[in-house]
C-alpha positions as a Python dict, from the first residue, in 0.01 Angstrom:
ca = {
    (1, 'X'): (0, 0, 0),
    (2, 'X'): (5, -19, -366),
    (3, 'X'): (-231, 140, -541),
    (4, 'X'): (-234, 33, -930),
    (5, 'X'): (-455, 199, -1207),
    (6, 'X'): (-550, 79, -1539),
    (7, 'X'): (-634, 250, -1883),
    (8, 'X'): (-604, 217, -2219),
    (9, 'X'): (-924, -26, -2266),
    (10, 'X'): (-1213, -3, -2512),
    (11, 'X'): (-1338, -175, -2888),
    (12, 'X'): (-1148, -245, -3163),
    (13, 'X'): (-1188, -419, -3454),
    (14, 'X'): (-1035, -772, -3525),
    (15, 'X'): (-686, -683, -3645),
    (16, 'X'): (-660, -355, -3495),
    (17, 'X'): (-439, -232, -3207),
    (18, 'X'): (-480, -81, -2865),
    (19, 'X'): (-229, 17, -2581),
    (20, 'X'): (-279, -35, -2241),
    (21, 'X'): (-122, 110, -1954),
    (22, 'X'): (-69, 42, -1588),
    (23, 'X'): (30, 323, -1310),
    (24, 'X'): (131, 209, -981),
    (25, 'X'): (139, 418, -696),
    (26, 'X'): (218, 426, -319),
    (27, 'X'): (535, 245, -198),
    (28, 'X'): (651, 63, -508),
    (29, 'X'): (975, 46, -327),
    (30, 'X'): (1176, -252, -401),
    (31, 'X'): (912, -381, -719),
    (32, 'X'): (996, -720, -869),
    (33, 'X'): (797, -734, -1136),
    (34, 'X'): (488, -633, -1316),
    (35, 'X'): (254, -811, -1559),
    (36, 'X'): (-91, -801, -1680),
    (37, 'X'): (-370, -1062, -1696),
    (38, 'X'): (-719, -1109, -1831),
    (39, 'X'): (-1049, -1262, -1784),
    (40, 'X'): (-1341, -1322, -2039),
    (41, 'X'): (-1657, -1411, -1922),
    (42, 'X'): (-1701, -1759, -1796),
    (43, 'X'): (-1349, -1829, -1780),
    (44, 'X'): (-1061, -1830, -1508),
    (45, 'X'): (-819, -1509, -1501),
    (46, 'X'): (-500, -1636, -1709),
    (47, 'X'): (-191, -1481, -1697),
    (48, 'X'): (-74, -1239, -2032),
    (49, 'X'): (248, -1085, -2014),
    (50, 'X'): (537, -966, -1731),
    (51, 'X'): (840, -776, -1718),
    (52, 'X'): (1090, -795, -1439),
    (53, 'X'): (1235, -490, -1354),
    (54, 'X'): (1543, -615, -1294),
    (55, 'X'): (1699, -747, -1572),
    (56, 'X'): (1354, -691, -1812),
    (57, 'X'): (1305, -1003, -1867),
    (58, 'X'): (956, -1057, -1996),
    (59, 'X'): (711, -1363, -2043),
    (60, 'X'): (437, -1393, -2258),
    (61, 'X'): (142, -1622, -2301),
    (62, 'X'): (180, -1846, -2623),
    (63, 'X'): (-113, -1718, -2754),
    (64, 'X'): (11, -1339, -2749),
    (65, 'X'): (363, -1408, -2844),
    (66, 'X'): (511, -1200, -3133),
    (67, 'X'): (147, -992, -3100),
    (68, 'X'): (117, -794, -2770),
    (69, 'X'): (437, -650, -2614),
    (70, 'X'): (467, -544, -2308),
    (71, 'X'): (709, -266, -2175),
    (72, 'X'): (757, -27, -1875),
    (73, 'X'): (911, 269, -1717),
    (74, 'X'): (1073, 242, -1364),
    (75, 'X'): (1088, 582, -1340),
    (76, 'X'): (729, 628, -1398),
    (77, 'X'): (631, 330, -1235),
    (78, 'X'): (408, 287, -1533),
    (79, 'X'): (381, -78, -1744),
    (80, 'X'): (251, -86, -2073),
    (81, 'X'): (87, -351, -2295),
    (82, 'X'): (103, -267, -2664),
    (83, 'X'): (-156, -518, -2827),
    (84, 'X'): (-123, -530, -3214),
    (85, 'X'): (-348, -794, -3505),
    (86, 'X'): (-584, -815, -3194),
    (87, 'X'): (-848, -1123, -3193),
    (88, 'X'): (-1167, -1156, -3073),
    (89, 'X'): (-1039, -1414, -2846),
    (90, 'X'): (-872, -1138, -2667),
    (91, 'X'): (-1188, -949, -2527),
    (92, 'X'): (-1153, -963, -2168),
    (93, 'X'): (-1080, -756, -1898),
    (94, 'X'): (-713, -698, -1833),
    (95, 'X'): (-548, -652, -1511),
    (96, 'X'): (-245, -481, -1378),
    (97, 'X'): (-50, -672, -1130),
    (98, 'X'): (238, -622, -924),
    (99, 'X'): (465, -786, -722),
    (100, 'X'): (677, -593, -436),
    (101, 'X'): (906, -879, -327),
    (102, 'X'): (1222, -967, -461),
    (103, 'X'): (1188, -1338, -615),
    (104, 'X'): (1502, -1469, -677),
    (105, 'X'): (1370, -1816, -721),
    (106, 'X'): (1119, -1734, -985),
    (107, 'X'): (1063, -1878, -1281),
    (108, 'X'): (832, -1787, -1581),
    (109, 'X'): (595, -2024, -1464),
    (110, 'X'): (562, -1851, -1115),
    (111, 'X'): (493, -1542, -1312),
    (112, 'X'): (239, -1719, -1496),
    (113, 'X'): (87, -1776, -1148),
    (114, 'X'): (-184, -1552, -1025),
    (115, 'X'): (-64, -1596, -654),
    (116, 'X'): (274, -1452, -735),
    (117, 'X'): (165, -1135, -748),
    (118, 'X'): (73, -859, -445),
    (119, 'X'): (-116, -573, -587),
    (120, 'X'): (-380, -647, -841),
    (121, 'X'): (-566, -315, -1062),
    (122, 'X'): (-937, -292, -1102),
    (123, 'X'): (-941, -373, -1464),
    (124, 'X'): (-1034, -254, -1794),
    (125, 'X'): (-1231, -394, -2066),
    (126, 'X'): (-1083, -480, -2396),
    (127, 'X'): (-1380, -543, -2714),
    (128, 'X'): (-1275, -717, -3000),
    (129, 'X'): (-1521, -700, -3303),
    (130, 'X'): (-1530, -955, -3580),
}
């Protein structure tokens, strides 16, 4: 069982920056990949950012590209999202997920897909003032 923990939330102004970061614990043997999401009130969960391990390859959302970056130690089993000129369109809460399987037929838009993913974190609130 994967256990994964989130942090790095809180309120920033419009055009500020915050870092989040992801921890997974408890058999993250043979991790694919790792990505984050986020939900703002009302709205469906959409899919943010991923790195596979293998490789690094990493997707974004269109709507993040060139802002948010996301990176991550193996070795740590840690994932990071580095969110930079934040909006207040970004408020939400973000979520860590994982997936354990290998994927070979993956594509970035199975990554964009919530069901792609095994392990999901309990969240943490990004606040974007105007």
């Amino acid at each position: 069982q994967v256990k994964l923990v989130e942090s790095g939330g809180g309120l920033v102004q419009a055009g500020g920056s915050l870092r989040l970061s992801c921890a997974a614990s408890g058999g993250a043997a043979g991790r694919n990949a790792m990505g984050w999401f986020r939900q703002a009130p009302g709205k469906e969960r959409e899919f943010v950012a991923v790195i596979i391990w293998s490789g690094g390859r990493t997707y974004y959302l269109d709507s993040v590209e060139g802002r948010f970056t996301i990176s991550g130690d193996n070795a740590k089993n840690t994932v990071y999202l580095q969110m930079n000129s934040l909006k207040p369109e970004d408020a939400a809460v973000y979520y860590c997920a994982a997936r354990v399987r290998p994927c070979s037929y993956c594509s970035s838009s199975h990554y964009g897909s919530r069901d792609t993913y095994d392990y999901w974190g309990q969240g943490t609130q990004v606040t974007v003032s105007s």
